[in-house]
C-alpha positions as YAML, in Angstrom:
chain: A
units: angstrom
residues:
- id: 1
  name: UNK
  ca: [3.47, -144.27, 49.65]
- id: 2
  name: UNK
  ca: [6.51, -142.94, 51.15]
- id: 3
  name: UNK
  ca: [8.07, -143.47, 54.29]
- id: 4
  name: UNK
  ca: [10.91, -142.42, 56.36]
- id: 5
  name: UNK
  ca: [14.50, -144.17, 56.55]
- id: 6
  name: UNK
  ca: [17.85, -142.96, 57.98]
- id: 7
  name: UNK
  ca: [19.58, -139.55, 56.61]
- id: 8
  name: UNK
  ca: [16.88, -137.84, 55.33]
- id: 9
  name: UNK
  ca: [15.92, -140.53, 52.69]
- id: 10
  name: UNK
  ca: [12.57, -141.91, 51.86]
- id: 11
  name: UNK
  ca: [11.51, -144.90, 50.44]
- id: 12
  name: UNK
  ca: [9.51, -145.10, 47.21]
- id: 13
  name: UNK
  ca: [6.11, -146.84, 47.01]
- id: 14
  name: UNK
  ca: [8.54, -150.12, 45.65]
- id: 15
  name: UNK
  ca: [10.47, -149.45, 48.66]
- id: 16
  name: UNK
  ca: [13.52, -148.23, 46.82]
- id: 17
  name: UNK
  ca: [15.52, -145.35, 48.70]
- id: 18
  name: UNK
  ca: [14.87, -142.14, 47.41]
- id: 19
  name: UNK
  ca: [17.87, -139.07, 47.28]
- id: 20
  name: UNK
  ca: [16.68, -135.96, 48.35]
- id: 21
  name: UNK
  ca: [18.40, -132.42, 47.67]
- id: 22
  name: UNK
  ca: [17.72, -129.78, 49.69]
- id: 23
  name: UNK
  ca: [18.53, -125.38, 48.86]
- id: 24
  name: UNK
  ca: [19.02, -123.49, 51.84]
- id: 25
  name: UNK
  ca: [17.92, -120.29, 52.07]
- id: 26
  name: UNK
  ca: [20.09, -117.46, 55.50]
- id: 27
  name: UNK
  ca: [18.58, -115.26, 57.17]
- id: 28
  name: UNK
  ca: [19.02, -113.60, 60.81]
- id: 29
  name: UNK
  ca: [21.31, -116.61, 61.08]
- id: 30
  name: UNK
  ca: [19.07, -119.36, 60.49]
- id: 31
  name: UNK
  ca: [18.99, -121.54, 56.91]
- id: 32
  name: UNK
  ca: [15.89, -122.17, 55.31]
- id: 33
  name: UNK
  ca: [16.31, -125.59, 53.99]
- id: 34
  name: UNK
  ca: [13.76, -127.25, 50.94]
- id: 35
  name: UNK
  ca: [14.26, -130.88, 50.22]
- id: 36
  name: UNK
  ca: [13.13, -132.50, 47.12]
- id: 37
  name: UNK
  ca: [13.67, -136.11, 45.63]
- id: 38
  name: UNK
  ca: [16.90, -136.29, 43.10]
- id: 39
  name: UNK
  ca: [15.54, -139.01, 41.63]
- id: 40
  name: UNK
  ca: [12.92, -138.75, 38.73]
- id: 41
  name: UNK
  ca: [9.33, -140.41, 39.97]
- id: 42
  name: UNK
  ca: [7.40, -142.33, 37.25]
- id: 43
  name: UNK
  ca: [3.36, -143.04, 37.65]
- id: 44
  name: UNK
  ca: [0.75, -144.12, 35.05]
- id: 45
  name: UNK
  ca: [-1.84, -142.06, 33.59]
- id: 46
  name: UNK
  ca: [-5.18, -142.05, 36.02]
- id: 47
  name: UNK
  ca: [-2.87, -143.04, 38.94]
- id: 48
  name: UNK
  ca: [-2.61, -140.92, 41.73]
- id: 49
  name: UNK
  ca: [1.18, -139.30, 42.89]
- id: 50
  name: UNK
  ca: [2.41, -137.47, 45.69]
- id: 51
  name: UNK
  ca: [5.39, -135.07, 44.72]
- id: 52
  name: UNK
  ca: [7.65, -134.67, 48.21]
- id: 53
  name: UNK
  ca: [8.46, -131.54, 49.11]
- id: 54
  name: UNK
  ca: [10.27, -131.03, 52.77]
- id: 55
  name: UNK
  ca: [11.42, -128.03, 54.73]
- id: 56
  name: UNK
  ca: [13.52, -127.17, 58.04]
- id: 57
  name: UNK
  ca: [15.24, -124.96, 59.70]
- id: 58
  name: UNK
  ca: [18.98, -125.03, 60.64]
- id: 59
  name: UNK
  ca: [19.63, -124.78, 63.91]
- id: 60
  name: UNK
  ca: [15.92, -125.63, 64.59]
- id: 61
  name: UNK
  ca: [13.08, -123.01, 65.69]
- id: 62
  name: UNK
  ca: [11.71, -124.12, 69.08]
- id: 63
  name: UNK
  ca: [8.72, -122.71, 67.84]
- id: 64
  name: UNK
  ca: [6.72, -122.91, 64.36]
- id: 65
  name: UNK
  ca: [6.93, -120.07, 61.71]
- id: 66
  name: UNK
  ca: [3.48, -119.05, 59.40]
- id: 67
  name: UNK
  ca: [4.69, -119.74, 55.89]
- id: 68
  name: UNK
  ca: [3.39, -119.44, 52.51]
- id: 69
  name: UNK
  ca: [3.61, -123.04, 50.01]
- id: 70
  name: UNK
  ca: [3.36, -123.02, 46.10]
- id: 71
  name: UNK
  ca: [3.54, -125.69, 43.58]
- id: 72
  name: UNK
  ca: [3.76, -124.55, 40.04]
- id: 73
  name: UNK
  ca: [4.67, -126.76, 36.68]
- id: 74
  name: UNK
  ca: [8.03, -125.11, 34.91]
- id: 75
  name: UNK
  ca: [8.02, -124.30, 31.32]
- id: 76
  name: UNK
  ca: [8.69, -126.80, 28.60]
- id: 77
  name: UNK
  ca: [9.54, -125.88, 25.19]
- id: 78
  name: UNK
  ca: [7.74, -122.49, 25.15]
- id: 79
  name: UNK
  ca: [4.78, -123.01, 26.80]
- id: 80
  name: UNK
  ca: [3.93, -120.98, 29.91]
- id: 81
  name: UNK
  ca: [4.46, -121.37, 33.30]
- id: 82
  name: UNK
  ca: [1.38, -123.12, 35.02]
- id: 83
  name: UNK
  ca: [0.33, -122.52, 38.65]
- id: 84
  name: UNK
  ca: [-0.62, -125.63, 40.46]
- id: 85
  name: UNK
  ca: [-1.56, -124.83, 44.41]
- id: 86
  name: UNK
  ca: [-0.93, -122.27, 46.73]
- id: 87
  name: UNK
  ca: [-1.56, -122.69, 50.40]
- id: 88
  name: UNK
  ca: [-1.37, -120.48, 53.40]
- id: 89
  name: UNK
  ca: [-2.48, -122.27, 56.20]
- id: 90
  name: UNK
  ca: [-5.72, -123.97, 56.10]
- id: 91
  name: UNK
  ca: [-6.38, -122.26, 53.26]
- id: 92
  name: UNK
  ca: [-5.03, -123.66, 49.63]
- id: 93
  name: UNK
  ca: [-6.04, -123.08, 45.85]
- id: 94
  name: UNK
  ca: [-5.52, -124.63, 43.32]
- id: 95
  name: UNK
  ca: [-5.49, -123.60, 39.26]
- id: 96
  name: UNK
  ca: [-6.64, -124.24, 36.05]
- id: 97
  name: UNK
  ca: [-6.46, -128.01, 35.03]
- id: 98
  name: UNK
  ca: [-5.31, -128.85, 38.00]
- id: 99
  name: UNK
  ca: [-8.67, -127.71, 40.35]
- id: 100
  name: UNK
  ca: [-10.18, -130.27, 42.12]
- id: 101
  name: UNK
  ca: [-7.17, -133.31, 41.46]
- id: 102
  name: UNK
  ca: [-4.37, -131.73, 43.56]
- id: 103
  name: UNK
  ca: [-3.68, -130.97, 47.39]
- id: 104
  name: UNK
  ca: [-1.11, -130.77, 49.82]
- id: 105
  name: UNK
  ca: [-0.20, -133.85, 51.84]
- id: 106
  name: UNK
  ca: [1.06, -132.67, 54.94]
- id: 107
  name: UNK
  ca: [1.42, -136.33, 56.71]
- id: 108
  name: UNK
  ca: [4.32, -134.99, 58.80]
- id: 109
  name: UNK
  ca: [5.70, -131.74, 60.53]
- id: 110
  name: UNK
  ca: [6.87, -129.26, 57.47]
- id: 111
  name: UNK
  ca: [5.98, -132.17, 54.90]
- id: 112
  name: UNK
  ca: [4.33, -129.92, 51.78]
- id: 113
  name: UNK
  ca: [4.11, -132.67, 49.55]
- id: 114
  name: UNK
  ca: [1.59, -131.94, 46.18]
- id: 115
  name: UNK
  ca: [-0.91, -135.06, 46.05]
- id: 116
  name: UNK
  ca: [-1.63, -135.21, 42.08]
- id: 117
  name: UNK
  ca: [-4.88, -137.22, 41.35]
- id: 118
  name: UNK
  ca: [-6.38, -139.02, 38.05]
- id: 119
  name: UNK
  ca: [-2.95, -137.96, 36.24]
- id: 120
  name: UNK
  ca: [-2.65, -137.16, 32.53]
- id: 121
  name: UNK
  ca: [-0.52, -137.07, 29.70]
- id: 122
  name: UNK
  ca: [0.08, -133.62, 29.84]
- id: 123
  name: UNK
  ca: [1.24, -133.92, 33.64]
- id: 124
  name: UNK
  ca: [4.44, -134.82, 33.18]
- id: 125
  name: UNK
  ca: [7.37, -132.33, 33.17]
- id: 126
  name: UNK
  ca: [9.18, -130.90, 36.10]
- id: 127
  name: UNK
  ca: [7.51, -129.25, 38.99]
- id: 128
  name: UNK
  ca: [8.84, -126.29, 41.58]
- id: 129
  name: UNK
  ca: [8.23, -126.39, 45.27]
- id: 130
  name: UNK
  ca: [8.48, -122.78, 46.63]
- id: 131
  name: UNK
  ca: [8.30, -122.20, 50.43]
- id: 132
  name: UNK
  ca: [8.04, -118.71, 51.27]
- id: 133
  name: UNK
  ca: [9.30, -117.40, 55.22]
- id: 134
  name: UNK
  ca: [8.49, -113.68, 55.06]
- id: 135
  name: UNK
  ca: [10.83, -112.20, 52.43]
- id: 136
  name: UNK
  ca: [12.93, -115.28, 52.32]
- id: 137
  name: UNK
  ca: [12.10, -118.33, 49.92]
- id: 138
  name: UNK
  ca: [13.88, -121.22, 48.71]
- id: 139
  name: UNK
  ca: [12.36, -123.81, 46.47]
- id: 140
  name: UNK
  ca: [13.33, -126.91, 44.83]
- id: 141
  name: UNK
  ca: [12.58, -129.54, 41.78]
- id: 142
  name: UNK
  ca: [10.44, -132.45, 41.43]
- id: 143
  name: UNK
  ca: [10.29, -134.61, 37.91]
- id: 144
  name: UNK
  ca: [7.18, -136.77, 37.16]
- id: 145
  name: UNK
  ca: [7.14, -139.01, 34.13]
- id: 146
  name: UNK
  ca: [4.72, -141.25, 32.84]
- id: 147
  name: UNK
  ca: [5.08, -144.44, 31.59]
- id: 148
  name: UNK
  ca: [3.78, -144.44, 28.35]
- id: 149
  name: UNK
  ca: [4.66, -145.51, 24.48]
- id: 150
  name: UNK
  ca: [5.95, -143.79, 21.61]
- id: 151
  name: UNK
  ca: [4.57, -144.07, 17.98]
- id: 152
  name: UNK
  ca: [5.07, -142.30, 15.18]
- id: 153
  name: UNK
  ca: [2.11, -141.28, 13.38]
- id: 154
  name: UNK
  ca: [1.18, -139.79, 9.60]
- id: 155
  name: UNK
  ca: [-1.81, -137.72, 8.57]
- id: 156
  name: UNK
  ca: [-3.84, -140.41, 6.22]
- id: 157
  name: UNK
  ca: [-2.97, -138.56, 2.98]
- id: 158
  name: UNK
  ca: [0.50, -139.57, 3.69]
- id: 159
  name: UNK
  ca: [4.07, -138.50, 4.97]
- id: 160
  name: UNK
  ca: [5.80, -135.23, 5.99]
- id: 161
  name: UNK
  ca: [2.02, -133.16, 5.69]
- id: 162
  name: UNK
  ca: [1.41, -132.19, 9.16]
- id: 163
  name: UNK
  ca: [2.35, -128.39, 10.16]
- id: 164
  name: UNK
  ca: [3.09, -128.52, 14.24]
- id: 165
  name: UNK
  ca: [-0.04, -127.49, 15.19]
- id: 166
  name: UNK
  ca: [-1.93, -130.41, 12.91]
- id: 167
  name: UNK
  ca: [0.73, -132.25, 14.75]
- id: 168
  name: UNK
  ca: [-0.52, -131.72, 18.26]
- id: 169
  name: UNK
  ca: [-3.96, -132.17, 17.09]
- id: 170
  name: UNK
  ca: [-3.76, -135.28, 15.51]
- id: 171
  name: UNK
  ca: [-1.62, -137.03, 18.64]
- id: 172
  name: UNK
  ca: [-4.40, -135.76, 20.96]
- id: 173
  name: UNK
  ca: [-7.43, -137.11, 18.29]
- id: 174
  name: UNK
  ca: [-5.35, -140.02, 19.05]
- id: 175
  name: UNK
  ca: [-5.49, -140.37, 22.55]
- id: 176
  name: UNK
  ca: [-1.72, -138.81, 22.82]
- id: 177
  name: UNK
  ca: [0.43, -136.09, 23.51]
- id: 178
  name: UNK
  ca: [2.99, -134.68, 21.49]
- id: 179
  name: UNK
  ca: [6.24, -136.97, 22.56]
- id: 180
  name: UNK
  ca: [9.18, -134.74, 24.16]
- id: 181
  name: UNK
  ca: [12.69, -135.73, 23.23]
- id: 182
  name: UNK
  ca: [13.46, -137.70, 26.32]
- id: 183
  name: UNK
  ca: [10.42, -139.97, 26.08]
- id: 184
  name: UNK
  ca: [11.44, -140.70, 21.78]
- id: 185
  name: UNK
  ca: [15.11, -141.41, 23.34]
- id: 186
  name: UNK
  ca: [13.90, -143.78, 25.64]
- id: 187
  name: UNK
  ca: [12.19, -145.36, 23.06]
- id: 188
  name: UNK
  ca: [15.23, -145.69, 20.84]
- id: 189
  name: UNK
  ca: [16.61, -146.83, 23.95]
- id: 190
  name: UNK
  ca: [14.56, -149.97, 23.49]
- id: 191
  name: UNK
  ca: [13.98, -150.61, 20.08]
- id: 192
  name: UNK
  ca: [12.36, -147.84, 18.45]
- id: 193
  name: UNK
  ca: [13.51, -147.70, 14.87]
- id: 194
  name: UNK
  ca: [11.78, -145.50, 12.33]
- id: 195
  name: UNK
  ca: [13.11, -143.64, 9.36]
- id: 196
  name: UNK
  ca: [10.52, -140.91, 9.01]
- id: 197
  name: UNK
  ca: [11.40, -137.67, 10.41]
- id: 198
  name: UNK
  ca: [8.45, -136.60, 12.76]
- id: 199
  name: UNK
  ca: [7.81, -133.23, 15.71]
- id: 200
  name: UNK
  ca: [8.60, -133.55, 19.54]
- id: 201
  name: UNK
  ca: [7.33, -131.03, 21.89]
- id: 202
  name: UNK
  ca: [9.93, -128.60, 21.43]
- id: 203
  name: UNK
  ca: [8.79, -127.96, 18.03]
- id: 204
  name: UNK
  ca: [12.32, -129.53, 16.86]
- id: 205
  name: UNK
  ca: [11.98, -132.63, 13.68]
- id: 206
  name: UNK
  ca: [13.60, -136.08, 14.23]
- id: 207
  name: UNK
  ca: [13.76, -139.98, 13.97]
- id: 208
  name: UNK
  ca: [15.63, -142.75, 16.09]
- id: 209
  name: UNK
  ca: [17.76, -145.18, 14.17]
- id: 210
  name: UNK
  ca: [18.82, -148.51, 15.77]
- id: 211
  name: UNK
  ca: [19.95, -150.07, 12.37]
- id: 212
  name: UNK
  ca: [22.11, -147.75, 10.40]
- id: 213
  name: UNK
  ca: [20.83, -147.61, 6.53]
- id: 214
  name: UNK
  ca: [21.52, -146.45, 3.09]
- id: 215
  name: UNK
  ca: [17.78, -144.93, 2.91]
- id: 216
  name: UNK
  ca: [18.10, -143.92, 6.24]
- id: 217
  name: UNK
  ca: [20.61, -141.36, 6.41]
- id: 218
  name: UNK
  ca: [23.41, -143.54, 5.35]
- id: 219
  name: UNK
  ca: [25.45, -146.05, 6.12]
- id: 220
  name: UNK
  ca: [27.87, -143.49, 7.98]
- id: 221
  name: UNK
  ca: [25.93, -142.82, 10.25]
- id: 222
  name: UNK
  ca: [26.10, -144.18, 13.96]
- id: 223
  name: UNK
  ca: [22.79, -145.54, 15.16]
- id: 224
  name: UNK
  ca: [21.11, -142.93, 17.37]
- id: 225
  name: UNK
  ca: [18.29, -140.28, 17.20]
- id: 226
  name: UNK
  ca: [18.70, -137.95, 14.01]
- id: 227
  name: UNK
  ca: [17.89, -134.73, 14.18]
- id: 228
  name: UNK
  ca: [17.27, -132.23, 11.43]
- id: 229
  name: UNK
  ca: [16.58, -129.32, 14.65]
- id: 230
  name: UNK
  ca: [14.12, -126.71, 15.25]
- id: 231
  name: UNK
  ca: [11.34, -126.22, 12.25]
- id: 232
  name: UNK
  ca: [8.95, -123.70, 11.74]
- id: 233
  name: UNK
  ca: [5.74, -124.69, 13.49]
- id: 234
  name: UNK
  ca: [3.31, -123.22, 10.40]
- id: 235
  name: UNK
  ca: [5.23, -123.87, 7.25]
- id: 236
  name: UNK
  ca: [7.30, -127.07, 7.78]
- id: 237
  name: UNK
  ca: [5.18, -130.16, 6.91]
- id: 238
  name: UNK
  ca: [6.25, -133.42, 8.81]
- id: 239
  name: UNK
  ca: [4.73, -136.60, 10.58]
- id: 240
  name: UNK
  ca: [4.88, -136.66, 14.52]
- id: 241
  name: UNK
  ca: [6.12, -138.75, 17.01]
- id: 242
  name: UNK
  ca: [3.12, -138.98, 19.81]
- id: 243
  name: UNK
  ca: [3.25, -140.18, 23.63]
- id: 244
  name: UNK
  ca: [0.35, -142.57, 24.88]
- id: 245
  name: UNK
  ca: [0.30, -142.99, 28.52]
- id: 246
  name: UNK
  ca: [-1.19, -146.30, 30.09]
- id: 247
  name: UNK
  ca: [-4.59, -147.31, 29.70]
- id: 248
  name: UNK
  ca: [-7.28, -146.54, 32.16]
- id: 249
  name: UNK
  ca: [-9.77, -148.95, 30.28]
- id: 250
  name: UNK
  ca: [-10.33, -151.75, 28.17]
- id: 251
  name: UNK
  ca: [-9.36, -152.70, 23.64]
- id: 252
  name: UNK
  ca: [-10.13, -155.64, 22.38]
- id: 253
  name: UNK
  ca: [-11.03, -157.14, 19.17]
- id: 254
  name: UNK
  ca: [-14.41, -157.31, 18.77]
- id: 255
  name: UNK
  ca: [-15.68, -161.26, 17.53]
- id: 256
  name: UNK
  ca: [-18.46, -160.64, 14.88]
- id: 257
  name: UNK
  ca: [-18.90, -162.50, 12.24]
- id: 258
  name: UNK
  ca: [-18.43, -160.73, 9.17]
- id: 259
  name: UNK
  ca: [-15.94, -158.25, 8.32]
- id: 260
  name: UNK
  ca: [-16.68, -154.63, 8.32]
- id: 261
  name: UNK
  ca: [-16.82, -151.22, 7.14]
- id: 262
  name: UNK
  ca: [-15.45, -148.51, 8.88]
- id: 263
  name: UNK
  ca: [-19.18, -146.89, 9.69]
- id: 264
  name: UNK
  ca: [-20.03, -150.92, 10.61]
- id: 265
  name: UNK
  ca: [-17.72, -151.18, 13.07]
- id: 266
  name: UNK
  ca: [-18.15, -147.77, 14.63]
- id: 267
  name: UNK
  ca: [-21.30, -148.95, 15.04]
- id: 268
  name: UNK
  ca: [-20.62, -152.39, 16.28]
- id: 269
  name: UNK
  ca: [-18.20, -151.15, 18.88]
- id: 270
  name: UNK
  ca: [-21.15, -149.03, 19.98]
- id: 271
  name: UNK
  ca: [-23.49, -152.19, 20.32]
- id: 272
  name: UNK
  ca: [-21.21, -153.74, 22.36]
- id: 273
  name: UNK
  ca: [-21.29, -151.24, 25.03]
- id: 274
  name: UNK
  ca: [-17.73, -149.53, 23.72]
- id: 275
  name: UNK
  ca: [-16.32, -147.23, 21.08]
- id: 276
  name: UNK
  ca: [-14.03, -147.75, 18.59]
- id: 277
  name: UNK
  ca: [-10.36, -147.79, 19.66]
- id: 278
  name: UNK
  ca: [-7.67, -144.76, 19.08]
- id: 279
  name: UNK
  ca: [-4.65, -145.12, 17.57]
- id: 280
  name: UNK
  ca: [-3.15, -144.50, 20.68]
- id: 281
  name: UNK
  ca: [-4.87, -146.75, 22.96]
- id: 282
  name: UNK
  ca: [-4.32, -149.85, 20.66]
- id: 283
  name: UNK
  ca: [-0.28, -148.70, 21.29]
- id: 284
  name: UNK
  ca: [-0.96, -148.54, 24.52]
- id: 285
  name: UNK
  ca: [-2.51, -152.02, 25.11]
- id: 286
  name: UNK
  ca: [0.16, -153.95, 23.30]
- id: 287
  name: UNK
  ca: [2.44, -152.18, 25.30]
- id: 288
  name: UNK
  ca: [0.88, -152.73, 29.03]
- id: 289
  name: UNK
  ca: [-1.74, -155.10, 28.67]
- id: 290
  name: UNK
  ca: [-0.28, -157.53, 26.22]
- id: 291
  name: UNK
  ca: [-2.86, -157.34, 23.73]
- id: 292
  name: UNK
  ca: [-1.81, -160.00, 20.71]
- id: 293
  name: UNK
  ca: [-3.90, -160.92, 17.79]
- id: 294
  name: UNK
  ca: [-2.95, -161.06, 14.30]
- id: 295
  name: UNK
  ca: [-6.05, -159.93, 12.93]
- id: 296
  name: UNK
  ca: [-6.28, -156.52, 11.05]
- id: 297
  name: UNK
  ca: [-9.08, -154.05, 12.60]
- id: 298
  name: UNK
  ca: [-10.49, -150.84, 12.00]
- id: 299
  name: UNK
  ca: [-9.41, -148.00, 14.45]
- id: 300
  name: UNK
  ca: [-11.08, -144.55, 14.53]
- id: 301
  name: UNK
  ca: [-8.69, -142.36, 12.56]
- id: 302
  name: UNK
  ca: [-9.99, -145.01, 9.77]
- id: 303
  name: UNK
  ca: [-6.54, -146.64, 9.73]
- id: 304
  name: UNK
  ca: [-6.28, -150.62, 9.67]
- id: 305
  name: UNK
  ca: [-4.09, -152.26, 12.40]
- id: 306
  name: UNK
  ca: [-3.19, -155.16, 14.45]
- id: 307
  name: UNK
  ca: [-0.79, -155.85, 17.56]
- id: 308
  name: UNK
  ca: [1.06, -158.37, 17.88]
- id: 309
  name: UNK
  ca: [3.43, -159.07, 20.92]
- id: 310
  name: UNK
  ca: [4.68, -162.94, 20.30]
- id: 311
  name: UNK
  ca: [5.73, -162.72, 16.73]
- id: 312
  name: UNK
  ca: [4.90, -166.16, 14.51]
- id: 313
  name: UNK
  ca: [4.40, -166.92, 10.82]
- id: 314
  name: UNK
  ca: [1.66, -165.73, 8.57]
- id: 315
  name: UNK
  ca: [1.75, -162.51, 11.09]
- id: 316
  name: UNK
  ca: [3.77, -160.13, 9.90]
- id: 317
  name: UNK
  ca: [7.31, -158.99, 10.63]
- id: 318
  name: UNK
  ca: [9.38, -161.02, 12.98]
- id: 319
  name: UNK
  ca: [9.52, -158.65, 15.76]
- id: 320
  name: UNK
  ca: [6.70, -157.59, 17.94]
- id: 321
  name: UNK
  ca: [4.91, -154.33, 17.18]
- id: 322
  name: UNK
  ca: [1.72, -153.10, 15.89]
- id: 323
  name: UNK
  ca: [1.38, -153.19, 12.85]
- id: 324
  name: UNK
  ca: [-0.42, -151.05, 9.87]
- id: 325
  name: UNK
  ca: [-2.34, -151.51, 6.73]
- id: 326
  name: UNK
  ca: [-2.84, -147.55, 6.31]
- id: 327
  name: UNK
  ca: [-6.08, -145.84, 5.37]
- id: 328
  name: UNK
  ca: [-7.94, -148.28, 3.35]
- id: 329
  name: UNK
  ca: [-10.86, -147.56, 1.83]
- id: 330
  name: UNK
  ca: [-13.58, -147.01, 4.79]
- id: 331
  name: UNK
  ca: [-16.21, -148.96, 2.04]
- id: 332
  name: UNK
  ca: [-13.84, -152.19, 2.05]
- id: 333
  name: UNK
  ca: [-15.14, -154.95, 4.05]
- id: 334
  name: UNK
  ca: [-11.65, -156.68, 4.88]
- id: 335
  name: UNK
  ca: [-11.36, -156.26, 8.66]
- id: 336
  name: UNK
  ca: [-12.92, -156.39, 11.70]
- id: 337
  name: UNK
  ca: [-12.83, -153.85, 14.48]
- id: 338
  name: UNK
  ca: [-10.63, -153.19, 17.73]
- id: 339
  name: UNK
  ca: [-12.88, -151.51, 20.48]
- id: 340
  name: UNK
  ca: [-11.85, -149.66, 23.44]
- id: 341
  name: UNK
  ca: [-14.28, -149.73, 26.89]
- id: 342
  name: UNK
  ca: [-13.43, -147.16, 29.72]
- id: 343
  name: UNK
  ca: [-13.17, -147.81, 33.47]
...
């Protein structure tokens, strides 16, 4: 929710005050003026958003003007421009993934805010708002984040052997994106330490460092995020660094009581009204929901993991994280099973 305070500000939904910038647009002696928030908005995947997007007229029109409204998403590290809405009128249209979640909130005069419903990982990024008066048009910029967590992640054969396209696959058979360079920063930012190079979205290989290393680029090194640059996306063979966005449903550890295999507790997760959880939705829980529990379970890519977020002995590593047994050997019958039930 947004609402109105003094100067041209708004309020955000936790009633912070939200900087707007405007880009004026002259003609016949009148400025076409667009006002967008300065301020980057964050939301949680499946949440719904409204992206402001103001306009006036300097000196003001005693009477309205037809215009002509569109929202598209910019490009981000080569991929293409994607049309959102465009609305004349009554009439608007909206594109592609966006059909049937978006609209144009229009709660007061010349408000063209974009309404973004059941949001996804792949939302995020900056958005334009163009407002088009005859053969003038000024726009301006909106940036929507989600809150989300980091991991890195490694095909199960081992390190350094996905190609960026294996990349992207393997963070979205995980319930993830790709992570862009701001979101791995952020998670240096607060605590992310990892000394396997892996791909961001920009098709560019690093790692974050918070404890400087002799195997980890050396002890000359300042803490920070490394980065060994641009790669080729088909013939350079690294590990990736994926984004999971907030849960929408349920993981949990599923109480049986005998350890499984990895077919088993597929199929357990399945009796108990669930499937077995993603890599990136067991992240995603420890991160948001607080999930804890030092025992080892299956998860779907057939790795073996458990989350813990109050470290204590006989549970691993003294700081809190999820941690990994690898790929073991789907036949063992060593661990149970986290599932994961949608809302």
């Amino acid at each position: 929710m947004w609402g109105r305070i003094m100067d041209d500000r708004w309020t955000d939904s936790e009633g912070q005050a939200v900087l707007f910038r405007g880009q004026r647009g002259v003609f016949n002696g009148v400025r076409l003026v667009v006002e967008t928030p300065e301020e980057t908005l964050f939301s949680y995947r499946g949440a719904n958003v409204t992206l402001p997007c103001h306009y006036h007229y300097e000196p003001a029109l005693l009477s309205p003007r037809p215009v002509r409204i569109k929202w598209w998403k910019l490009s981000e590290n080569g991929a293409p421009e994607q049309d959102v809405l465009v609305a004349i009128g009554l009439r608007h249209r909206s594109f592609g993934d966006y059909r049937g979640r978006v609209c144009l909130r229009q709660d007061r005069e010349r408000e063209v805010s974009l309404q973004i419903g059941d949001l996804r990982p792949e939302d995020y990024g900056r958005y334009r708002c163009e407002v088009i008066d005859g053969l003038e048009d000024e726009s301006g910029l909106v940036e929507l984040e989600l809150r989300g967590v980091v991991f890195p992640y490694q095909h199960p054969q081992g390190r350094y052997l996905l190609n960026f396209r294996e990349a992207q696959r393997a963070c979205e058979e995980q319930d993830a994106v790709v992570a862009s360079f701001e979101q791995l920063f952020r998670a240096w930012e607060e605590g992310l330490d990892w000394c396997n190079a892996g791909w961001l979205q920009d098709a560019s290989v690093q790692y974050p460092v918070t404890l400087a290393r002799q195997p980890c680029g050396g002890l000359g090194l300042a803490p920070g995020v490394r980065s060994y640059g641009p790669r080729h996306r088909r013939l350079h063979r690294y590990d990736v660094f994926c984004f999971s966005a907030a849960l929408k449903g349920q993981v949990y550890y599923l109480d049986h009581p005998e350890k499984l295999t990895l077919a088993e507790a597929k199929e357990a997760c399945q009796e108990d009204g669930a499937r077995i959880a993603k890599v990136g939705q067991l992240f995603a829980a420890w991160k948001f929901r607080g999930l804890d529990r030092c025992d080892a379970g299956w998860l779907a890519d057939g790795s073996a993991r458990y989350p813990v977020v109050h470290p204590r002995p006989n549970c691993g590593p003294l700081e809190p994280g999820v941690r990994s047994f690898g790929f073991p050997d789907p036949r063992s019958r060593r661990y149970g099973v986290y599932c994961y039930r949608p809302r």
